[in-house]
XYZ file of C-alpha atoms in Angstrom:
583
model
C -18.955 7.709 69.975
C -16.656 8.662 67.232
C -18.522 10.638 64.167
C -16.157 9.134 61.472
C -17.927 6.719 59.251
C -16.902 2.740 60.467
C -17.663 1.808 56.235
C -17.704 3.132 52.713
C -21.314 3.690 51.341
C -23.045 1.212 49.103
C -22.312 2.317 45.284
C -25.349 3.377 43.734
C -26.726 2.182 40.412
C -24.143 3.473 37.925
C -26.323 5.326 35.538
C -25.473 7.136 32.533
C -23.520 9.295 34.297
C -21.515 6.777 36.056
C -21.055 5.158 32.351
C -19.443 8.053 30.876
C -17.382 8.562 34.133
C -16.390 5.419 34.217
C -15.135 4.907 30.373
C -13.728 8.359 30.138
C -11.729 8.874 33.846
C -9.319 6.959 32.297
C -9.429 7.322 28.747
C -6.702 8.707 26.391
C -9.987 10.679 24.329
C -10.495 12.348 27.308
C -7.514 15.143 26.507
C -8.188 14.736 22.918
C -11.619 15.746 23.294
C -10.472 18.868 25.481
C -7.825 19.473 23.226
C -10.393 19.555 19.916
C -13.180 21.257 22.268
C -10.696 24.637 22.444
C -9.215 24.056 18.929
C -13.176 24.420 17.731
C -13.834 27.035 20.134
C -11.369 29.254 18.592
C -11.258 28.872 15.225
C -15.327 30.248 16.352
C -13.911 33.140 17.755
C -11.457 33.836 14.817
C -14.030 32.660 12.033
C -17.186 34.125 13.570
C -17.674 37.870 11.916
C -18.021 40.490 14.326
C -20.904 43.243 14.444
C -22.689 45.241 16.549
C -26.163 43.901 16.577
C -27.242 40.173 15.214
C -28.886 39.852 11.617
C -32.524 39.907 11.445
C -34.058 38.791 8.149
C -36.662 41.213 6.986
C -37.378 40.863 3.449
C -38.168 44.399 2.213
C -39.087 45.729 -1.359
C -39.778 48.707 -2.833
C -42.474 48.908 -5.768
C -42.172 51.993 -7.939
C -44.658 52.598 -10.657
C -44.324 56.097 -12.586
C -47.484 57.919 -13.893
C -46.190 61.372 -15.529
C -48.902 64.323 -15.666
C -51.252 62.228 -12.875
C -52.890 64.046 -9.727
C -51.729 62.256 -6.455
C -56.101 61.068 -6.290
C -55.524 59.361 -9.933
C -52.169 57.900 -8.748
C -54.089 56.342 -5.618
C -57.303 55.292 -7.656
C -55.529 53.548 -10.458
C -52.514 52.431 -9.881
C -51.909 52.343 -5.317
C -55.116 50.703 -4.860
C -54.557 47.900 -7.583
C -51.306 47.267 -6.623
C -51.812 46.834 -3.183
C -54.654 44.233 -3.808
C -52.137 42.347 -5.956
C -49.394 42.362 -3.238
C -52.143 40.971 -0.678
C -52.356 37.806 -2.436
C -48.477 37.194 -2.637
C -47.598 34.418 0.590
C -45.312 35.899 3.504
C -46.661 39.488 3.000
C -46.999 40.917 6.663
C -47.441 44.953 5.910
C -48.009 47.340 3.138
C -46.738 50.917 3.294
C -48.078 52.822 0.280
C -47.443 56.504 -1.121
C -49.546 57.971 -3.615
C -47.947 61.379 -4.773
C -48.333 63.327 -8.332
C -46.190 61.287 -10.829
C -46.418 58.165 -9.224
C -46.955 56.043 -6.743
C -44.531 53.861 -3.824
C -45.240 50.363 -2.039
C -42.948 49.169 0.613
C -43.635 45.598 1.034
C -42.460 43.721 4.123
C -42.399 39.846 4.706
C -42.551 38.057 7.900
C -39.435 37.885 9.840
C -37.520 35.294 8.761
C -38.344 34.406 4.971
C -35.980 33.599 2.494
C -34.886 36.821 0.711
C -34.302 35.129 -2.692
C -37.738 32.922 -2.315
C -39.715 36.208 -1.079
C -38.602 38.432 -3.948
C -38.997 35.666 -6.841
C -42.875 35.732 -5.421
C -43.220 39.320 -5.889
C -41.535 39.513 -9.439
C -43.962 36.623 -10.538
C -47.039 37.701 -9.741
C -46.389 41.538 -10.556
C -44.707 39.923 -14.245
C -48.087 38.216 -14.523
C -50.332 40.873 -14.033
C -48.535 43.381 -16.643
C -51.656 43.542 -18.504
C -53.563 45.475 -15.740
C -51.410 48.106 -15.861
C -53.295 51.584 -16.421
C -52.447 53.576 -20.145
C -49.684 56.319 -18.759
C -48.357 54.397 -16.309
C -44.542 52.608 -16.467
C -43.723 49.343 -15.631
C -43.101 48.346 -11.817
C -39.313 48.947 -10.744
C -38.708 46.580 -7.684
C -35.940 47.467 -5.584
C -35.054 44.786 -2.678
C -33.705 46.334 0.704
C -31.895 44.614 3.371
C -30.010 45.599 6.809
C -26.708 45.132 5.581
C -27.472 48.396 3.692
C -27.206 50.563 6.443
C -23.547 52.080 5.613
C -20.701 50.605 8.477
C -18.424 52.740 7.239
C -18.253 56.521 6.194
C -15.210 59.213 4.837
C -16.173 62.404 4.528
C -13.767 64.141 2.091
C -12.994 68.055 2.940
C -10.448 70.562 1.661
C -9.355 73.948 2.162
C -8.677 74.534 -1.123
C -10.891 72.421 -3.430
C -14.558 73.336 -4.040
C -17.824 71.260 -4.123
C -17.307 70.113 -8.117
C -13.918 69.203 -7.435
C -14.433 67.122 -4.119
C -16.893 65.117 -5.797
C -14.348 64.303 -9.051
C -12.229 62.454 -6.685
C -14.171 61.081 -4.465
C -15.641 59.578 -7.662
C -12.596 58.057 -8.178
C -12.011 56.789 -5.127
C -15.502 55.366 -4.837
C -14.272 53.061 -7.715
C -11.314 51.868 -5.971
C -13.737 51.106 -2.859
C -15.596 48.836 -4.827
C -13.085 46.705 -5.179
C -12.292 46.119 -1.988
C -13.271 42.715 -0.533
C -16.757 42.864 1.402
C -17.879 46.035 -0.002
C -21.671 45.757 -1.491
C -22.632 49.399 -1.802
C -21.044 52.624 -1.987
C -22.542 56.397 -2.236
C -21.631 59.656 -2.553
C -23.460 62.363 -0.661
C -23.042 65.891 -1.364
C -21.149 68.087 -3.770
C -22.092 68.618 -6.914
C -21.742 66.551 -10.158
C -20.142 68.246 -13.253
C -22.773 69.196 -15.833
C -22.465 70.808 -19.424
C -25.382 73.170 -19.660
C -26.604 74.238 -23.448
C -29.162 77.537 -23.416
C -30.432 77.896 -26.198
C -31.295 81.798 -27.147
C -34.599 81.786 -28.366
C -33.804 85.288 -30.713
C -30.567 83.415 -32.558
C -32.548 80.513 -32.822
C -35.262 82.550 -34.853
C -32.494 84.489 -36.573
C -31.351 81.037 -38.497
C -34.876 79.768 -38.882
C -33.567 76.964 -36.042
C -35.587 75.182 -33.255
C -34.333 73.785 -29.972
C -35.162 70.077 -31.017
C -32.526 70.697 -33.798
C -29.632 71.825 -31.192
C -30.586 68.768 -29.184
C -30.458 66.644 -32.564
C -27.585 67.937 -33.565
C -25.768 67.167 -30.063
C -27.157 63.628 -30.219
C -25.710 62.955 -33.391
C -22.369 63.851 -32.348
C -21.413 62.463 -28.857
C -21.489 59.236 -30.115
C -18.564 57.026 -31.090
C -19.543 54.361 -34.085
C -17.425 51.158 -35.679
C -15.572 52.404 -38.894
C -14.516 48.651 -39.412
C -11.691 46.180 -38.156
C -8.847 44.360 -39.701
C -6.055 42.293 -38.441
C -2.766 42.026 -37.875
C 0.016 40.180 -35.661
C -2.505 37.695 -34.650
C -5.344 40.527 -32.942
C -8.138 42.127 -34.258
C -8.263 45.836 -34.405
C -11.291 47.620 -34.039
C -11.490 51.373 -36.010
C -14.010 54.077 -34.659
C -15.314 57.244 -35.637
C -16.320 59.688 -33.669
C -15.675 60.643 -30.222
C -17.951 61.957 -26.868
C -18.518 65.518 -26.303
C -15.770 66.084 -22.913
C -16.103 70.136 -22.594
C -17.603 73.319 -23.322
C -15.368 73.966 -26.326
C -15.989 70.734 -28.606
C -19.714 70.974 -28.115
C -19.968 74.678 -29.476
C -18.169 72.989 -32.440
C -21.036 70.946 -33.075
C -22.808 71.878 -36.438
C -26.198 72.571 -35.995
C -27.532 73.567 -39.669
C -25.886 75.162 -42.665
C -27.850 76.847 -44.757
C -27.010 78.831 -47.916
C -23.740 76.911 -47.023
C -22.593 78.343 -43.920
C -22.234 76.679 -41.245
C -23.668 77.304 -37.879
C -22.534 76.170 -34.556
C -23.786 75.267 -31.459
C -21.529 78.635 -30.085
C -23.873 80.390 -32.268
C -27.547 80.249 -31.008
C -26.507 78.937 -27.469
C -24.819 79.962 -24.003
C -22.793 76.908 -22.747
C -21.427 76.523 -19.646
C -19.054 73.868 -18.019
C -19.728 73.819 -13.958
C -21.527 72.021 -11.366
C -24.810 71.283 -11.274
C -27.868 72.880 -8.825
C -26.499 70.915 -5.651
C -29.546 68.557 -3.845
C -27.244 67.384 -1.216
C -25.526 69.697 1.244
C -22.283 68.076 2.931
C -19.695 70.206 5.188
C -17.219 69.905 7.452
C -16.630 72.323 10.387
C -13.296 73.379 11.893
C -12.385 75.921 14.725
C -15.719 77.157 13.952
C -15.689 77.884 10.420
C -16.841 75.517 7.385
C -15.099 73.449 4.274
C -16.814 72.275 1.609
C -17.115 68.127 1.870
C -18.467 64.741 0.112
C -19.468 61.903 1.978
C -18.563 58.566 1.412
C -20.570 55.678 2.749
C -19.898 52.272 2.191
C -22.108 48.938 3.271
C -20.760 45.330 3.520
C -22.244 42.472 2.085
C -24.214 40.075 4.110
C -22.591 37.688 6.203
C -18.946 39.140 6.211
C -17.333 40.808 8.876
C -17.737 44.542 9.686
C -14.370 45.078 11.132
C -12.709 43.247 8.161
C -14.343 45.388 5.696
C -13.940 48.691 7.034
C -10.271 47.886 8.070
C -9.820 46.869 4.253
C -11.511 50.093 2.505
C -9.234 52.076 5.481
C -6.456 50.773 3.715
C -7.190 50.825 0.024
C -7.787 54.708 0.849
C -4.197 55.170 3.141
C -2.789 53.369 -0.507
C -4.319 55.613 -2.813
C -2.669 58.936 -0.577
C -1.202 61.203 -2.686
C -2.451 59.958 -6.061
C -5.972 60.133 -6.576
C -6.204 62.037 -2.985
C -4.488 64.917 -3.709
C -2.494 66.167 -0.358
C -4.545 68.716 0.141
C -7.922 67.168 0.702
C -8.465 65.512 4.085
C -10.159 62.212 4.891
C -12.120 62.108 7.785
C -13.840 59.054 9.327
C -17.137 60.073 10.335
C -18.544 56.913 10.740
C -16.778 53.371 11.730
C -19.210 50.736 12.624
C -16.482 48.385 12.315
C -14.711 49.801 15.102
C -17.280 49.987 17.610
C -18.199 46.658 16.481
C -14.269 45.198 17.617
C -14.700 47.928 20.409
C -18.133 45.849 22.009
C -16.913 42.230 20.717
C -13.551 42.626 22.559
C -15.230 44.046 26.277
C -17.400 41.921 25.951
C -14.796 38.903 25.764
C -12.849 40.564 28.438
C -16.246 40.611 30.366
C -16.359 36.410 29.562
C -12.882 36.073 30.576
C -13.588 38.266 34.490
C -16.584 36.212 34.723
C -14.958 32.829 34.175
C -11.822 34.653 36.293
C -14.994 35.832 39.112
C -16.569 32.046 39.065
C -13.220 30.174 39.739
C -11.982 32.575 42.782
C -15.288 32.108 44.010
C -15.245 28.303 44.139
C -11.473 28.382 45.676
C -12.959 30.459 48.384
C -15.787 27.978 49.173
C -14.787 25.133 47.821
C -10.686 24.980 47.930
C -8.168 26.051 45.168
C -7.847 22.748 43.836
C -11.068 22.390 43.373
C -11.540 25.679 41.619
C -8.821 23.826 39.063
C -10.873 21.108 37.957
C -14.040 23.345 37.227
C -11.597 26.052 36.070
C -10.718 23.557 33.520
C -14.511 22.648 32.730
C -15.230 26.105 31.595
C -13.598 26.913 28.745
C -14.275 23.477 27.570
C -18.047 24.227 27.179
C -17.932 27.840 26.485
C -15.707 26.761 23.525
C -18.464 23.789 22.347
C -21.169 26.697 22.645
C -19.066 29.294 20.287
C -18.840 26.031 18.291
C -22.498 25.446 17.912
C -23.086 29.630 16.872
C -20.660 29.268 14.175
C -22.280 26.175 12.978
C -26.104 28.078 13.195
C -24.247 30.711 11.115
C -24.551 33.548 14.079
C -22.369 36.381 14.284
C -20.112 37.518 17.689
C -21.852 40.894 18.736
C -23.570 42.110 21.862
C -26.360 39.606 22.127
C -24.410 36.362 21.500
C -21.397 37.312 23.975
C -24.347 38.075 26.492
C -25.634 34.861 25.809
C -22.314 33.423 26.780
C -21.831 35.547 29.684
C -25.357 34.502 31.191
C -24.504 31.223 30.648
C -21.553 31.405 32.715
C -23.334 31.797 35.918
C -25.652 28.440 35.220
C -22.733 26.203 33.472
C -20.346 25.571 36.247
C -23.425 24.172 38.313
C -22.666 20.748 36.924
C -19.175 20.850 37.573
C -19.450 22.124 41.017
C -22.309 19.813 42.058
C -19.985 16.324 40.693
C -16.462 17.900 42.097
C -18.393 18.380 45.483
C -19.865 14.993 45.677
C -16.164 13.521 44.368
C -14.314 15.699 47.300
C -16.926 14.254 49.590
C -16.253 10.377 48.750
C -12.679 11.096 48.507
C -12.856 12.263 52.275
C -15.340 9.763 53.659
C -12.931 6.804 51.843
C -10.077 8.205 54.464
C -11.335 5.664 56.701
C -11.982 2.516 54.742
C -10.406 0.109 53.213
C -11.888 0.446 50.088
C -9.235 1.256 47.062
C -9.808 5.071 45.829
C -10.605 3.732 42.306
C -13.470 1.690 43.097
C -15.082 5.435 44.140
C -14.036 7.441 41.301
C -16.973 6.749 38.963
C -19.571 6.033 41.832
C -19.283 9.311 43.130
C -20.560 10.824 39.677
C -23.078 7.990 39.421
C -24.715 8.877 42.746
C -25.589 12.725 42.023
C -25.902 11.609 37.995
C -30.199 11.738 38.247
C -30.275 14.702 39.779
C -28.183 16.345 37.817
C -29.227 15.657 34.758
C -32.710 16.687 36.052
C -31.420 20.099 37.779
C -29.867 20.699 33.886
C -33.086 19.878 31.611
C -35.412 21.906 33.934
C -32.992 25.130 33.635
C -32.943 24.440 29.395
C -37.008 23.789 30.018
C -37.264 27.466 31.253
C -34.693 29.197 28.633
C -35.846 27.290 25.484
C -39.272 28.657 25.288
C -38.021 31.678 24.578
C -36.201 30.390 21.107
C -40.177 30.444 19.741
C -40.842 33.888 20.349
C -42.077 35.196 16.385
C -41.721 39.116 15.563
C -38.694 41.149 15.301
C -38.078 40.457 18.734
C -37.856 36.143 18.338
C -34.863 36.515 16.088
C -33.128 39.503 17.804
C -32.884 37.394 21.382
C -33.083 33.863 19.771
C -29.334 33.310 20.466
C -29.683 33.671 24.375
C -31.898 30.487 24.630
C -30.056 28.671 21.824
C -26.683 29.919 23.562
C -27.765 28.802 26.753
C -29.667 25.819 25.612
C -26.461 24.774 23.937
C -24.009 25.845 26.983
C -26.155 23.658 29.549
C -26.150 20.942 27.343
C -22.387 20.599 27.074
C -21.723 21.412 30.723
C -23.719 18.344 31.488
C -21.587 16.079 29.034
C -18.449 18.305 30.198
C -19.044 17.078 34.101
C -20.044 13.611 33.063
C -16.333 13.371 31.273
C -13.902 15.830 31.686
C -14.731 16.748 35.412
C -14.080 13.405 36.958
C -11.103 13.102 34.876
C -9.471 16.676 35.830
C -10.293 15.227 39.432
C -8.196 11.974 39.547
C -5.639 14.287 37.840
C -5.550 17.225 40.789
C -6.341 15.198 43.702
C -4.209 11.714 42.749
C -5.199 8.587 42.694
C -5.405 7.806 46.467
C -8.109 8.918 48.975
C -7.713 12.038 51.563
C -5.460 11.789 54.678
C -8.187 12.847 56.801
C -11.915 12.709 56.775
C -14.213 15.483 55.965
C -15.500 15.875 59.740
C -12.143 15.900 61.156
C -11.050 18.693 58.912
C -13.727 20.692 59.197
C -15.675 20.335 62.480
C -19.325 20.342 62.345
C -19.538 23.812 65.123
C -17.599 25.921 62.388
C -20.663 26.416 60.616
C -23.959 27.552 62.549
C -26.842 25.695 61.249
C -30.402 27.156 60.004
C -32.275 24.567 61.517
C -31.715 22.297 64.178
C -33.881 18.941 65.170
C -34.449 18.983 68.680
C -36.131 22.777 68.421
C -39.518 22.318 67.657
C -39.427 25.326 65.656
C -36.639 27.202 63.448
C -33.915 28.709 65.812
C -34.111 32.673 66.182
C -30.504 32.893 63.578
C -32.427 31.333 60.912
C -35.498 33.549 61.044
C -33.452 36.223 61.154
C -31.664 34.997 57.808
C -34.757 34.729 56.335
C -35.413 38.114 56.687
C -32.292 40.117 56.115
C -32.572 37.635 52.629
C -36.032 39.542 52.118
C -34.913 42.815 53.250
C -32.084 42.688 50.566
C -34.522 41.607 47.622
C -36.989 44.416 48.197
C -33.910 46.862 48.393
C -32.860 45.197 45.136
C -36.278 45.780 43.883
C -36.978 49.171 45.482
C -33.405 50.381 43.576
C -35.501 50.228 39.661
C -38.340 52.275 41.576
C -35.794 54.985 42.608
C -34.605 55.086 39.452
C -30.641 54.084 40.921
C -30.203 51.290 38.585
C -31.626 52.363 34.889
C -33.804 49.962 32.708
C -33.062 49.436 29.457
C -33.084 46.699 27.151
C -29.815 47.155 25.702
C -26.723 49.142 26.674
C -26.306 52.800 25.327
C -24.117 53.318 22.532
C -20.856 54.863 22.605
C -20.839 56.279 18.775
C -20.502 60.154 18.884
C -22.391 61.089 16.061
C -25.901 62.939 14.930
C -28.255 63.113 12.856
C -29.593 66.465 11.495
């Protein structure tokens, strides 16, 4: 007896899946919808800003309240201990880190992962506006200074020179701090080290006394004149022209110029009962830069980007205000050094990782031409892209950023996506073959085929998003740190079931044709090629199949036993490859 099949199978019920099969196989929206599926997917991948780790929203503040002359036990008692009752009561508030020191005292307040910055600090300025009255005599009003991630610095130049000292570093790095700020992006940027020019007045106490003088009358007299007052203003030619008199104090000479007193007629100056000196002052911030063993003298620059822009966009545009401003307000013989570039490890990660996708989707596709055939490997080759594309779609849309825990996201979805596609291609190679000896017309199968393993899959799909999503509700820092792997792969399953309901049967009538297989499945591939695991006669399971069994176990304890032996390293994240320190 012959093992071909003597008639086609009954069609099943056609299903939602064998709906959207059947509307779409031969639809002209069918390459549209591809088409504008990749369009989206990279505009994503351009539009999406690139970073090294995902934002996490963690509204911080900083409460300062001064109390000059106060013992660090007063600071605590009456002004710590009040505050921190009053911060209690605000909604959101998670922790309280207090400081009580002499002088005054320091609350960090943090909010629950996740609240809105703006609505969080609006709270705390209300209720610490409306309790101004509690405030202790001797103590100044609360400064509140909001902190966020996007102030860690992504960017930093340290500024060295074999020539130039410490004052003179810092007087152009001033200026090019300026011309930072301008750049697009850029929220913050900070000097570190040097030292800051400072006019120092000493008064001599015995010159003072000689001219019947006090200090309070230098420091009046200095007051009165580094100012710069409105004389008057007239016009002329259609623009008003404002006249004033005076002018600031700009070096050691004009200030000893300053009149301080002039009794019996004669003046006396500043010069007179004072040392003045024009220099740098007492340095608080040590910065150098080593070379061939010895040291330079050096200012830091660090910049931070504002939130939600691009790291790699910002740094590359500070880069290049600086290369511009070569030569003029960096002199050629200070050096700019990048000792920090965020941005560029941020490109560096984005881009492997993206190469990763690419082997992966590459790995998947060779895989299923091995097992499958080439031209099946096409059509789910084709289904891929289609959904990784949608899923980049729907991170742009949640306003996510490309960085390590996103493109894993993508990556691990890889593996579960083309499950879909390879479960409908399979049952669509299988009617196609089993049609080789019927009389039935290759287009009356097209649709039923995807109808027949529709149920199922859509099951198989919603029990895989049933075990990721979960995960999407985990609170702490952790819940919004790994949120986009289940939303990612949530998102990715989703589409790959739509993607095999549409574009797979489609791709199929495409690569195979129109017209059933020459020759039946069984004839092509003979059913003693493949050694079954379990046969029917045998009571029992044949020895081959125990022995699968086992060597299956044997390799998953080995797997297992490689963590124990420390082979394969555990760790939540990847190490860095930043070389940097911190002292």
């Amino acid at each position: 007896m012959s093992d071909q099949p003597t008639g086609a199978p009954q069609p099943p019920p056609p299903g939602i899946a064998g709906r959207l099969a059947g509307a779409f196989i031969d639809s002209k929206l069918t390459p549209l919808f591809i088409g504008t599926s990749l369009l989206l997917g990279l505009f994503a991948v351009y539009s999406l800003p690139r970073e090294e780790e995902p934002q996490i929203i963690v509204p911080m503040v900083d409460v300062f309240v001064g109390m000059p002359g106060a013992a660090a036990r007063e600071v605590e008692e009456r002004v710590t201990r009040p505050m921190e009752k009053l911060l209690w009561e605000i909604p959101g508030v998670e922790y309280l880190y207090s400081t009580s020191s002499p002088g005054g005292a320091l609350v960090i307040v943090r909010f629950r992962v996740g609240e809105n910055e703006e609505a969080a600090l609006v709270r705390l300025n209300q209720k610490l506006q409306a309790n101004f009255d509690l405030i202790p005599p001797g103590a100044s009003p609360p400064i509140v200074k909001p902190r966020s991630i996007d102030d860690v610095p992504i960017l930093a130049l340290t500024l060295w020179s074999k020539r130039y000292n410490d004052l003179e570093l810092r007087s152009v790095a001033s200026q090019l701090t300026d011309a930072i700020k301008q750049s697009g992006g850029v929220s913050e940027v900070k000097l570190i080290g040097g030292q800051r020019r400072m006019l120092r007045v000493e008064a001599d106490p015995g010159r003072l006394a000689a001219y019947s003088l006090t200090p309070l009358d230098v420091h009046r007299a200095l007051a009165g004149a580094n100012q710069r007052l409105p004389a008057g203003r007239f016009a002329e030619a259609n623009r008003e022209i404002v006249l004033e008199a005076g002018e600031f104090l700009q070096d050691a000479a004009g200030i000893g110029s300053v009149v301080v007193a002039a009794p019996g007629g004669k003046a006396v100056f500043v010069r007179d009962v004072a040392r003045i000196s024009d220099g740098g002052e007492e340095p608080s911030q040590y910065v150098q830069y080593a070379e061939n063993g010895k040291f330079y003298p050096a200012v830091t620059i660090s910049i931070a980007k504002r939130k939600g822009t691009n790291a790699i966009d910002v740094a590359e545009g500070a880069l290049q205000r600086v290369e511009a401003l070569k030569g003029t307000i960096v002199p050629s013989e200070v050096e700019v050094t990048i000792t920090r570039h965020y941005g560029e490890t941020a490109a560096e990660k984005s881009n492997e990782l993206l190469f990763h996708m690419g082997i992966a989707v590459l790995s998947v596709s060779l895989l299923i031409a091995f097992t499958l055939g080439f031209r099946e490997s096409i059509i789910v080759f084709t289904a891929i892209p289609v959904t990784l594309a949608l899923t980049l779609t729907v991170f742009y849309l949640y306003g996510y950023t490309l960085n390590r825990i996103t493109l894993f996201a993508l990556i691990f979805s890889i593996g579960i996506l083309v499950d879909d596609a390879i479960v409908v291609v399979e049952n669509i190679v299988r009617h196609r073959h089993l049609l080789a000896t019927t009389a039935a017309p290759w287009s009356t199968w097209r649709s039923e085929a995807v109808a027949e393993v529709g149920n199922p899959t859509i099951l198989a799909t919603f029990t895989v998003i049933a075990a990721i999503l979960p995960m999407a509700f985990v609170r702490g820092l952790m819940g919004p740190y790994m949120r986009p792997i289940p939303i990612g792969a949530t998102a990715a399953m989703a589409f790959s079931l739509v993607v095999a309901f549409i574009v797979t049967p489609w791709a199929a009538v495409r690569v195979f044709g129109k017209r059933a297989a020459r020759h039946s499945w069984r004839r092509r591939r003979p059913p003693h090629t493949l050694l079954p695991l379990h046969h029917e006669p045998h009571p029992g399971p044949p020895p081959h199949a125990l022995g699968f069994l086992g060597g299956v176990s044997l390799l998953l304890l080995a797997a297992m036993a490689l963590v124990y032996v420390e082979f394969v390293k555990v760790k939540m994240l990847p190490f860095d490859n930043k070389s940097e320190f911190r002292g």
